[in-house]
PDB file of C-alpha atoms and ligand atoms in Angstrom:
ATOM      1  CA  MET Z   1     132.991 -14.887  31.199  1.00 35.00           C
ATOM      2  CA  LYS Z   2     134.076 -13.367  27.820  1.00 40.00           C
ATOM      3  CA  HIS Z   3     132.829 -15.729  24.909  1.00 43.00           C
ATOM      4  CA  ASN Z   4     135.189 -15.121  22.127  1.00 47.00           C
ATOM      5  CA  GLY Z   5     132.999 -17.381  19.545  1.00 46.00           C
ATOM      6  CA  SER Z   6     135.346 -20.322  19.250  1.00 52.00           C
ATOM      7  CA  ASP Z   7     132.995 -22.240  21.346  1.00 49.00           C
ATOM      8  CA  ILE Z   8     130.206 -22.131  19.972  1.00 65.00           C
ATOM      9  CA  ALA Z   9     129.425 -24.581  17.128  1.00 69.00           C
ATOM     10  CA  ALA Z  10     129.833 -23.180  13.563  1.00 87.00           C
ATOM     11  CA  PRO Z  11     126.591 -21.003  12.844  1.00 97.00           C
ATOM     12  CA  THR Z  12     124.538 -23.417  10.080  1.00 98.00           C
ATOM     13  CA  LEU Z  13     123.423 -21.324   7.268  1.00 98.00           C
ATOM     14  CA  ALA Z  14     121.165 -22.183   4.002  1.00 99.00           C
ATOM     15  CA  ILE Z  15     120.817 -20.512   0.716  1.00 98.00           C
ATOM     16  CA  ALA Z  16     117.501 -20.972  -0.870  1.00 99.00           C
ATOM     17  CA  TYR Z  17     117.627 -18.967  -4.114  1.00 99.00           C
ATOM     18  CA  HIS Z  18     116.035 -19.267  -7.594  1.00 99.00           C
ATOM     19  CA  SER Z  19     117.854 -18.603 -10.623  1.00 98.00           C
ATOM     20  CA  GLY Z  20     116.053 -19.350 -14.051  1.00 98.00           C
ATOM     21  CA  PHE Z  21     119.650 -18.714 -16.629  1.00 98.00           C
ATOM     22  CA  GLY Z  22     122.403 -18.865 -14.051  1.00 98.00           C
ATOM     23  CA  HIS Z  23     123.370 -15.515 -12.590  1.00 98.00           C
ATOM     24  CA  THR Z  24     121.338 -15.806  -9.174  1.00 98.00           C
ATOM     25  CA  ALA Z  25     122.896 -19.222  -9.166  1.00 98.00           C
ATOM     26  CA  THR Z  26     126.366 -17.884  -9.501  1.00 98.00           C
ATOM     27  CA  LEU Z  27     125.847 -15.764  -6.884  1.00 98.00           C
ATOM     28  CA  ALA Z  28     124.223 -18.293  -4.216  1.00 99.00           C
ATOM     29  CA  HIS Z  29     127.567 -20.284  -4.332  1.00 98.00           C
ATOM     30  CA  ALA Z  30     129.529 -16.875  -3.579  1.00 99.00           C
ATOM     31  CA  VAL Z  31     126.964 -16.169  -0.785  1.00 99.00           C
ATOM     32  CA  ALA Z  32     127.711 -19.415   0.094  1.00 99.00           C
ATOM     33  CA  ALA Z  33     131.829 -18.993  -0.174  1.00 98.00           C
ATOM     34  CA  GLY Z  34     131.824 -16.305   1.746  1.00 98.00           C
ATOM     35  CA  ALA Z  35     129.499 -18.022   4.898  1.00 98.00           C
ATOM     36  CA  SER Z  36     132.142 -21.238   5.006  1.00 98.00           C
ATOM     37  CA  GLU Z  37     134.884 -18.441   5.067  1.00 98.00           C
ATOM     38  CA  ALA Z  38     133.794 -17.231   8.335  1.00 97.00           C
ATOM     39  CA  GLY Z  39     133.030 -20.838   9.626  1.00 97.00           C
ATOM     40  CA  ALA Z  40     129.409 -21.537   8.927  1.00 98.00           C
ATOM     41  CA  ASP Z  41     128.454 -24.673   7.429  1.00 98.00           C
ATOM     42  CA  VAL Z  42     126.520 -24.349   4.409  1.00 98.00           C
ATOM     43  CA  ALA Z  43     124.022 -25.819   2.114  1.00 98.00           C
ATOM     44  CA  VAL Z  44     122.927 -23.871  -0.994  1.00 99.00           C
ATOM     45  CA  ILE Z  45     119.364 -25.127  -2.410  1.00 99.00           C
ATOM     46  CA  ALA Z  46     117.333 -23.927  -5.347  1.00 99.00           C
ATOM     47  CA  VAL Z  47     113.810 -23.739  -4.361  1.00 99.00           C
ATOM     48  CA  ASP Z  48     112.609 -25.067  -7.202  1.00 98.00           C
ATOM     49  CA  GLN Z  49     114.256 -28.905  -7.013  1.00 98.00           C
ATOM     50  CA  MET Z  50     113.306 -29.025  -3.071  1.00 98.00           C
ATOM     51  CA  ASP Z  51     112.837 -32.503  -1.709  1.00 98.00           C
ATOM     52  CA  ASP Z  52     112.136 -33.393   1.769  1.00 98.00           C
ATOM     53  CA  THR Z  53     116.079 -33.150   2.960  1.00 98.00           C
ATOM     54  CA  ASP Z  54     116.069 -29.850   1.767  1.00 98.00           C
ATOM     55  CA  TRP Z  55     113.227 -29.089   3.853  1.00 98.00           C
ATOM     56  CA  ASP Z  56     114.841 -30.269   6.866  1.00 98.00           C
ATOM     57  CA  THR Z  57     117.829 -28.418   6.290  1.00 98.00           C
ATOM     58  CA  LEU Z  58     116.045 -25.014   6.071  1.00 99.00           C
ATOM     59  CA  ASP Z  59     113.995 -25.899   9.563  1.00 98.00           C
ATOM     60  CA  ALA Z  60     117.285 -26.630  11.039  1.00 98.00           C
ATOM     61  CA  ALA Z  61     119.373 -23.796   9.894  1.00 98.00           C
ATOM     62  CA  ASP Z  62     120.053 -20.894  12.363  1.00 98.00           C
ATOM     63  CA  GLY Z  63     120.078 -18.376   9.288  1.00 98.00           C
ATOM     64  CA  ILE Z  64     118.783 -18.335   5.650  1.00 99.00           C
ATOM     65  CA  LEU Z  65     119.526 -16.245   3.312  1.00 99.00           C
ATOM     66  CA  PHE Z  66     117.273 -15.812   0.650  1.00 99.00           C
ATOM     67  CA  GLY Z  67     118.071 -14.748  -3.405  1.00 99.00           C
ATOM     68  CA  SER Z  68     116.185 -14.999  -6.359  1.00 99.00           C
ATOM     69  CA  ALA Z  69     116.652 -13.269 -10.052  1.00 98.00           C
ATOM     70  CA  THR Z  70     114.417  -9.901 -10.423  1.00 99.00           C
ATOM     71  CA  TYR Z  71     111.761 -10.780 -12.946  1.00 98.00           C
ATOM     72  CA  MET Z  72     109.494  -8.254 -13.651  1.00 98.00           C
ATOM     73  CA  GLY Z  73     110.216  -5.704 -10.664  1.00 98.00           C
ATOM     74  CA  ASN Z  74     109.972  -8.483  -8.506  1.00 99.00           C
ATOM     75  CA  VAL Z  75     111.080 -11.919  -7.120  1.00 99.00           C
ATOM     76  CA  SER Z  76     110.466 -14.714  -9.909  1.00 99.00           C
ATOM     77  CA  ALA Z  77     107.329 -16.894  -9.413  1.00 99.00           C
ATOM     78  CA  ALA Z  78     109.516 -20.051  -8.746  1.00 99.00           C
ATOM     79  CA  PHE Z  79     110.422 -17.889  -5.468  1.00 99.00           C
ATOM     80  CA  GLN Z  80     107.162 -16.876  -4.772  1.00 99.00           C
ATOM     81  CA  SER Z  81     106.128 -20.465  -5.375  1.00 98.00           C
ATOM     82  CA  PHE Z  82     108.060 -21.727  -2.333  1.00 99.00           C
ATOM     83  CA  ALA Z  83     107.354 -18.744  -0.126  1.00 98.00           C
ATOM     84  CA  GLU Z  84     103.976 -19.603  -0.666  1.00 98.00           C
ATOM     85  CA  GLN Z  85     104.785 -23.142   0.363  1.00 98.00           C
ATOM     86  CA  THR Z  86     105.741 -21.873   3.674  1.00 98.00           C
ATOM     87  CA  GLY Z  87     102.604 -20.971   5.017  1.00 98.00           C
ATOM     88  CA  ARG Z  88     102.161 -23.485   7.705  1.00 98.00           C
ATOM     89  CA  ARG Z  89     105.602 -22.834   8.975  1.00 98.00           C
ATOM     90  CA  CYS Z  90     104.915 -19.458   9.064  1.00 97.00           C
ATOM     91  CA  VAL Z  91     102.130 -19.737  11.034  1.00 97.00           C
ATOM     92  CA  ASP Z  92     103.464 -22.042  13.055  1.00 98.00           C
ATOM     93  CA  GLY Z  93     106.770 -19.890  13.478  1.00 97.00           C
ATOM     94  CA  THR Z  94     109.080 -22.634  12.199  1.00 98.00           C
ATOM     95  CA  TRP Z  95     111.708 -20.108  11.301  1.00 98.00           C
ATOM     96  CA  ARG Z  96     110.989 -17.607  14.142  1.00 97.00           C
ATOM     97  CA  ASP Z  97     114.132 -15.987  15.374  1.00 97.00           C
ATOM     98  CA  LYS Z  98     116.498 -17.985  12.427  1.00 98.00           C
ATOM     99  CA  VAL Z  99     118.749 -15.094  10.956  1.00 98.00           C
ATOM    100  CA  ALA Z 100     117.987 -13.682   7.368  1.00 99.00           C
ATOM    101  CA  ALA Z 101     119.451 -12.057   4.627  1.00 99.00           C
ATOM    102  CA  GLY Z 102     118.616 -11.548   0.845  1.00 99.00           C
ATOM    103  CA  PHE Z 103     120.630 -11.054  -2.591  1.00 99.00           C
ATOM    104  CA  THR Z 104     119.411 -10.503  -6.295  1.00 99.00           C
ATOM    105  CA  ASN Z 105     120.201 -10.027  -9.767  1.00 98.00           C
ATOM    106  CA  SER Z 106     118.913  -8.054 -12.719  1.00 98.00           C
ATOM    107  CA  GLY Z 107     119.408  -7.252 -16.316  1.00 98.00           C
ATOM    108  CA  GLY Z 108     119.435  -3.366 -15.736  1.00 98.00           C
ATOM    109  CA  LYS Z 109     121.858  -2.237 -13.414  1.00 98.00           C
ATOM    110  CA  SER Z 110     118.762  -0.929 -11.027  1.00 98.00           C
ATOM    111  CA  GLY Z 111     115.693  -3.024 -12.966  1.00 98.00           C
ATOM    112  CA  ASP Z 112     113.605  -2.175  -9.849  1.00 98.00           C
ATOM    113  CA  LYS Z 113     115.298  -4.675  -8.149  1.00 98.00           C
ATOM    114  CA  LEU Z 114     115.232  -2.853  -4.544  1.00 98.00           C
ATOM    115  CA  ASN Z 115     111.908  -4.319  -4.551  1.00 99.00           C
ATOM    116  CA  THR Z 116     113.013  -7.870  -5.067  1.00 99.00           C
ATOM    117  CA  LEU Z 117     115.072  -7.138  -1.776  1.00 99.00           C
ATOM    118  CA  VAL Z 118     111.994  -5.929  -0.140  1.00 99.00           C
ATOM    119  CA  SER Z 119     109.839  -8.641  -0.973  1.00 99.00           C
ATOM    120  CA  LEU Z 120     112.726 -10.881   0.487  1.00 99.00           C
ATOM    121  CA  SER Z 121     112.766  -8.790   3.854  1.00 99.00           C
ATOM    122  CA  VAL Z 122     109.029  -8.775   4.466  1.00 99.00           C
ATOM    123  CA  PHE Z 123     109.025 -12.365   3.444  1.00 99.00           C
ATOM    124  CA  ALA Z 124     111.614 -13.160   6.365  1.00 99.00           C
ATOM    125  CA  ALA Z 125     109.641 -10.487   8.662  1.00 98.00           C
ATOM    126  CA  GLN Z 126     106.375 -12.909   8.610  1.00 98.00           C
ATOM    127  CA  HIS Z 127     108.919 -15.641   9.644  1.00 98.00           C
ATOM    128  CA  HIS Z 128     109.628 -13.226  12.823  1.00 98.00           C
ATOM    129  CA  MET Z 129     113.196 -13.948  11.499  1.00 98.00           C
ATOM    130  CA  HIS Z 130     115.898 -11.166  12.200  1.00 98.00           C
ATOM    131  CA  TRP Z 131     116.928  -9.303   8.633  1.00 98.00           C
ATOM    132  CA  VAL Z 132     120.828  -8.262   8.319  1.00 99.00           C
ATOM    133  CA  SER Z 133     121.656  -5.876   5.854  1.00 99.00           C
ATOM    134  CA  LEU Z 134     124.606  -5.341   3.550  1.00 99.00           C
ATOM    135  CA  GLY Z 135     126.902  -3.710   5.839  1.00 98.00           C
ATOM    136  CA  LEU Z 136     128.920  -2.060   3.307  1.00 98.00           C
ATOM    137  CA  GLY Z 137     128.534   1.925   1.933  1.00 98.00           C
ATOM    138  CA  PRO Z 138     127.616   2.276  -1.234  1.00 98.00           C
ATOM    139  CA  GLY Z 139     130.976   2.369  -4.052  1.00 98.00           C
ATOM    140  CA  TRP Z 140     131.247   3.578  -7.635  1.00 98.00           C
ATOM    141  CA  ASN Z 141     129.239   7.033  -5.779  1.00 98.00           C
ATOM    142  CA  SER Z 142     132.472   9.325  -6.536  1.00 98.00           C
ATOM    143  CA  SER Z 143     134.977  10.354  -9.065  1.00 98.00           C
ATOM    144  CA  ALA Z 144     137.248   8.358  -7.584  1.00 98.00           C
ATOM    145  CA  GLY Z 145     134.810   5.052  -7.893  1.00 98.00           C
ATOM    146  CA  SER Z 146     134.307   2.413 -10.265  1.00 98.00           C
ATOM    147  CA  GLU Z 147     132.695  -0.378 -11.218  1.00 98.00           C
ATOM    148  CA  HIS Z 148     134.546  -2.449  -9.539  1.00 98.00           C
ATOM    149  CA  ASP Z 149     133.968  -1.097  -6.025  1.00 98.00           C
ATOM    150  CA  LEU Z 150     132.527  -3.611  -3.806  1.00 98.00           C
ATOM    151  CA  ASN Z 151     128.651  -3.088  -3.729  1.00 98.00           C
ATOM    152  CA  ARG Z 152     129.064  -0.782  -7.111  1.00 98.00           C
ATOM    153  CA  LEU Z 153     125.391  -0.471  -6.991  1.00 98.00           C
ATOM    154  CA  GLY Z 154     124.708   0.766  -3.853  1.00 98.00           C
ATOM    155  CA  PHE Z 155     122.376  -1.034  -1.314  1.00 98.00           C
ATOM    156  CA  PHE Z 156     122.021  -1.399   1.678  1.00 98.00           C
ATOM    157  CA  LEU Z 157     119.294  -3.634   2.296  1.00 99.00           C
ATOM    158  CA  GLY Z 158     120.868  -6.646   0.932  1.00 99.00           C
ATOM    159  CA  ALA Z 159     123.275  -7.633  -2.131  1.00 99.00           C
ATOM    160  CA  GLY Z 160     122.264  -6.442  -5.555  1.00 98.00           C
ATOM    161  CA  ALA Z 161     123.960  -7.669  -8.823  1.00 98.00           C
ATOM    162  CA  ALA Z 162     123.067  -6.706 -12.245  1.00 98.00           C
ATOM    163  CA  THR Z 163     124.435  -8.886 -15.455  1.00 98.00           C
ATOM    164  CA  ASP Z 164     123.829  -8.405 -18.748  1.00 98.00           C
ATOM    165  CA  VAL Z 165     120.748 -10.830 -20.499  1.00 98.00           C
ATOM    166  CA  ASP Z 166     123.106 -12.522 -22.656  1.00 98.00           C
ATOM    167  CA  ALA Z 167     125.858 -13.475 -20.392  1.00 98.00           C
ATOM    168  CA  ASN Z 168     126.689 -16.781 -19.156  1.00 98.00           C
ATOM    169  CA  SER Z 169     126.445 -17.741 -15.492  1.00 97.00           C
ATOM    170  CA  GLU Z 170     130.290 -17.349 -15.260  1.00 96.00           C
ATOM    171  CA  GLU Z 171     130.308 -13.594 -16.396  1.00 98.00           C
ATOM    172  CA  VAL Z 172     128.946 -12.167 -13.398  1.00 98.00           C
ATOM    173  CA  HIS Z 173     130.246  -9.218 -12.452  1.00 98.00           C
ATOM    174  CA  PRO Z 174     133.559  -9.579 -10.270  1.00 98.00           C
ATOM    175  CA  SER Z 175     132.509  -6.982  -8.040  1.00 98.00           C
ATOM    176  CA  ASP Z 176     129.043  -8.544  -7.882  1.00 98.00           C
ATOM    177  CA  VAL Z 177     130.551 -11.775  -6.367  1.00 98.00           C
ATOM    178  CA  ARG Z 178     132.525 -10.257  -3.730  1.00 98.00           C
ATOM    179  CA  THR Z 179     129.650  -8.448  -2.630  1.00 99.00           C
ATOM    180  CA  CYS Z 180     127.699 -11.424  -2.438  1.00 99.00           C
ATOM    181  CA  ARG Z 181     130.715 -13.313  -0.922  1.00 98.00           C
ATOM    182  CA  HIS Z 182     130.581 -10.337   1.861  1.00 99.00           C
ATOM    183  CA  LEU Z 183     127.247 -10.750   2.633  1.00 99.00           C
ATOM    184  CA  GLY Z 184     127.508 -14.318   3.541  1.00 99.00           C
ATOM    185  CA  TRP Z 185     130.480 -13.666   5.558  1.00 98.00           C
ATOM    186  CA  ARG Z 186     128.498 -11.090   7.384  1.00 98.00           C
ATOM    187  CA  VAL Z 187     125.787 -13.087   7.700  1.00 98.00           C
ATOM    188  CA  ALA Z 188     127.522 -16.430   9.111  1.00 98.00           C
ATOM    189  CA  HIS Z 189     129.331 -13.575  11.495  1.00 97.00           C
ATOM    190  CA  VAL Z 190     126.208 -12.088  12.726  1.00 98.00           C
ATOM    191  CA  THR Z 191     125.017 -15.635  13.285  1.00 98.00           C
ATOM    192  CA  ARG Z 192     127.528 -16.834  15.106  1.00 97.00           C
ATOM    193  CA  GLN Z 193     127.220 -13.466  17.619  1.00 95.00           C
ATOM    194  CA  LEU Z 194     123.560 -14.417  18.768  1.00 96.00           C
ATOM    195  CA  ASN Z 195     124.501 -17.863  19.021  1.00 96.00           C
ATOM    196  CA  VAL Z 196     126.665 -17.196  21.089  1.00 93.00           C
ATOM    197  CA  GLY Z 197     124.406 -14.406  22.997  1.00 93.00           C
ATOM    198  CA  ARG Z 198     121.481 -17.035  23.049  1.00 93.00           C
ATOM    199  CA  SER Z 199     123.729 -19.642  24.485  1.00 91.00           C
ATOM    200  CA  ALA Z 200     124.000 -16.839  27.640  1.00 93.00           C
ATOM    201  CA  ILE Z 201     120.802 -15.631  27.806  1.00 92.00           C
ATOM    202  CA  PRO Z 202     118.174 -18.244  26.914  1.00 84.00           C
ATOM    203  CA  ALA Z 203     115.007 -17.400  24.695  1.00 81.00           C
ATOM    204  CA  ALA Z 204     112.132 -16.120  26.377  1.00 85.00           C
ATOM    205  CA  SER Z 205     108.570 -14.803  25.352  1.00 85.00           C
ATOM    206  CA  ASN Z 206     107.658 -11.732  26.190  1.00 89.00           C
ATOM    207  CA  PRO Z 207     104.751 -11.716  28.799  1.00 89.00           C
ATOM    208  CA  GLY Z 208     103.335  -8.502  27.873  1.00 90.00           C
ATOM    209  CA  ALA Z 209     102.994  -9.139  24.178  1.00 86.00           C
ATOM    210  CA  SER Z 210      99.474 -11.038  24.087  1.00 71.00           C
ATOM    211  CA  SER Z 211      97.580 -10.828  21.253  1.00 64.00           C
ATOM    212  CA  ALA Z 212      94.414 -10.967  23.734  1.00 62.00           C
ATOM    213  CA  PRO Z 213      93.430  -6.781  24.061  1.00 63.00           C
ATOM    214  CA  ALA Z 214      94.831  -4.767  27.274  1.00 58.00           C
ATOM    215  CA  HIS Z 215      91.865  -3.823  29.545  1.00 59.00           C
TER     216      HIS Z 215
HETATM  217  C1  FMN L 301     110.094 -12.786 -17.216  1.00 76.98           C
HETATM  218  C2  FMN L 301     111.398 -11.919 -16.642  1.00 76.98           C
HETATM  219  C3  FMN L 301     111.400 -10.782 -16.379  1.00 76.98           C
HETATM  220  C4  FMN L 301     112.281 -10.273 -16.291  1.00 76.98           C
HETATM  221  N1  FMN L 301     112.149  -8.386 -15.592  1.00 76.98           N
HETATM  222  C5  FMN L 301     113.031  -7.731 -15.384  1.00 76.98           C
HETATM  223  C6  FMN L 301     113.224  -6.620 -14.064  1.00 76.98           C
HETATM  224  O1  FMN L 301     111.812  -6.479 -14.237  1.00 76.98           O
HETATM  225  N2  FMN L 301     114.434  -5.851 -14.583  1.00 76.98           N
HETATM  226  C7  FMN L 301     116.050  -6.173 -15.145  1.00 76.98           C
HETATM  227  O2  FMN L 301     116.705  -5.475 -14.607  1.00 76.98           O
HETATM  228  N3  FMN L 301     115.388  -7.352 -15.825  1.00 76.98           N
HETATM  229  C8  FMN L 301     114.592  -8.273 -15.721  1.00 76.98           C
HETATM  230  N4  FMN L 301     114.987  -9.353 -16.217  1.00 76.98           N
HETATM  231  C9  FMN L 301     116.320  -9.856 -16.734  1.00 76.98           C
HETATM  232  C10 FMN L 301     116.848 -11.040 -15.605  1.00 76.98           C
HETATM  233  O3  FMN L 301     117.012 -10.227 -14.388  1.00 76.98           O
HETATM  234  C11 FMN L 301     118.207 -11.186 -16.075  1.00 76.98           C
HETATM  235  O4  FMN L 301     118.220 -12.380 -16.808  1.00 76.98           O
HETATM  236  C12 FMN L 301     118.906 -12.381 -14.683  1.00 76.98           C
HETATM  237  O5  FMN L 301     120.463 -12.119 -15.244  1.00 76.98           O
HETATM  238  C13 FMN L 301     118.879 -13.531 -14.600  1.00 76.98           C
HETATM  239  O6  FMN L 301     118.972 -14.159 -13.538  1.00 76.98           O
HETATM  240  P1  FMN L 301     118.711 -15.322 -13.310  1.00 76.98           P
HETATM  241  O7  FMN L 301     120.229 -15.965 -14.451  1.00 76.98           O
HETATM  242  O8  FMN L 301     119.597 -15.789 -12.193  1.00 76.98           O
HETATM  243  O9  FMN L 301     117.518 -16.255 -13.769  1.00 76.98           O
HETATM  244  C14 FMN L 301     113.778 -10.528 -16.475  1.00 76.98           C
HETATM  245  C15 FMN L 301     113.987 -11.807 -17.352  1.00 76.98           C
HETATM  246  C16 FMN L 301     112.868 -12.331 -17.491  1.00 76.98           C
HETATM  247  C17 FMN L 301     112.995 -13.755 -18.042  1.00 76.98           C
END
């Protein structure tokens, strides 16, 4: 039988982010709006203010989108503190096979924030999660382009935004907001596809992937 996805419950997504000054928080809510638009049930969680219910929400979600401000060319200390609190979950495989994606914001147009997205993707891989790329071509890369293009900063691994360090949280660039909205939409869509596939093909472990050395 061909599934169209409508017979599968809405994917559940959580957005786990850190924002010191509100810019990445604005992006987190844009990601959430895009995911909701694609039919997901979404929770937005600030990782520096988590309670037990928030941890339960992350554990139960089909997918988690990680977001961090770029500080010193990497995820913020608060985000890394959150990451380090997941060590037991990492060992236990609590988040194994969940969908993952990432977004970041920096003051500089580059600001070395690719490194932040790399850190987020490595974090997801350590949890054996399925990383979803941004899925957009680079904007603002020809004479016909402009800063108003979607994906204006030309990222592939996730969504990258740049906000003036003296801007308030409502002054995040509209293109970056739309780019994050797209990321949320895409992850919700991919998660729904995966959920439909999983309903047809149950999970299995690879018998050839034992950690014992082969003889
Ligand atoms: C400790 C610290 C380190 C920063 N490091 C960088 C950096 O490496 N690259 C950059 O472009 N901006 C850097 N910034 C600027 C922030 O990325 C920028 O202000 C961003 O909008 C903050 O996001 P937030 O409002 O979500 O915290 C840094 C800011 C702080 C406070």
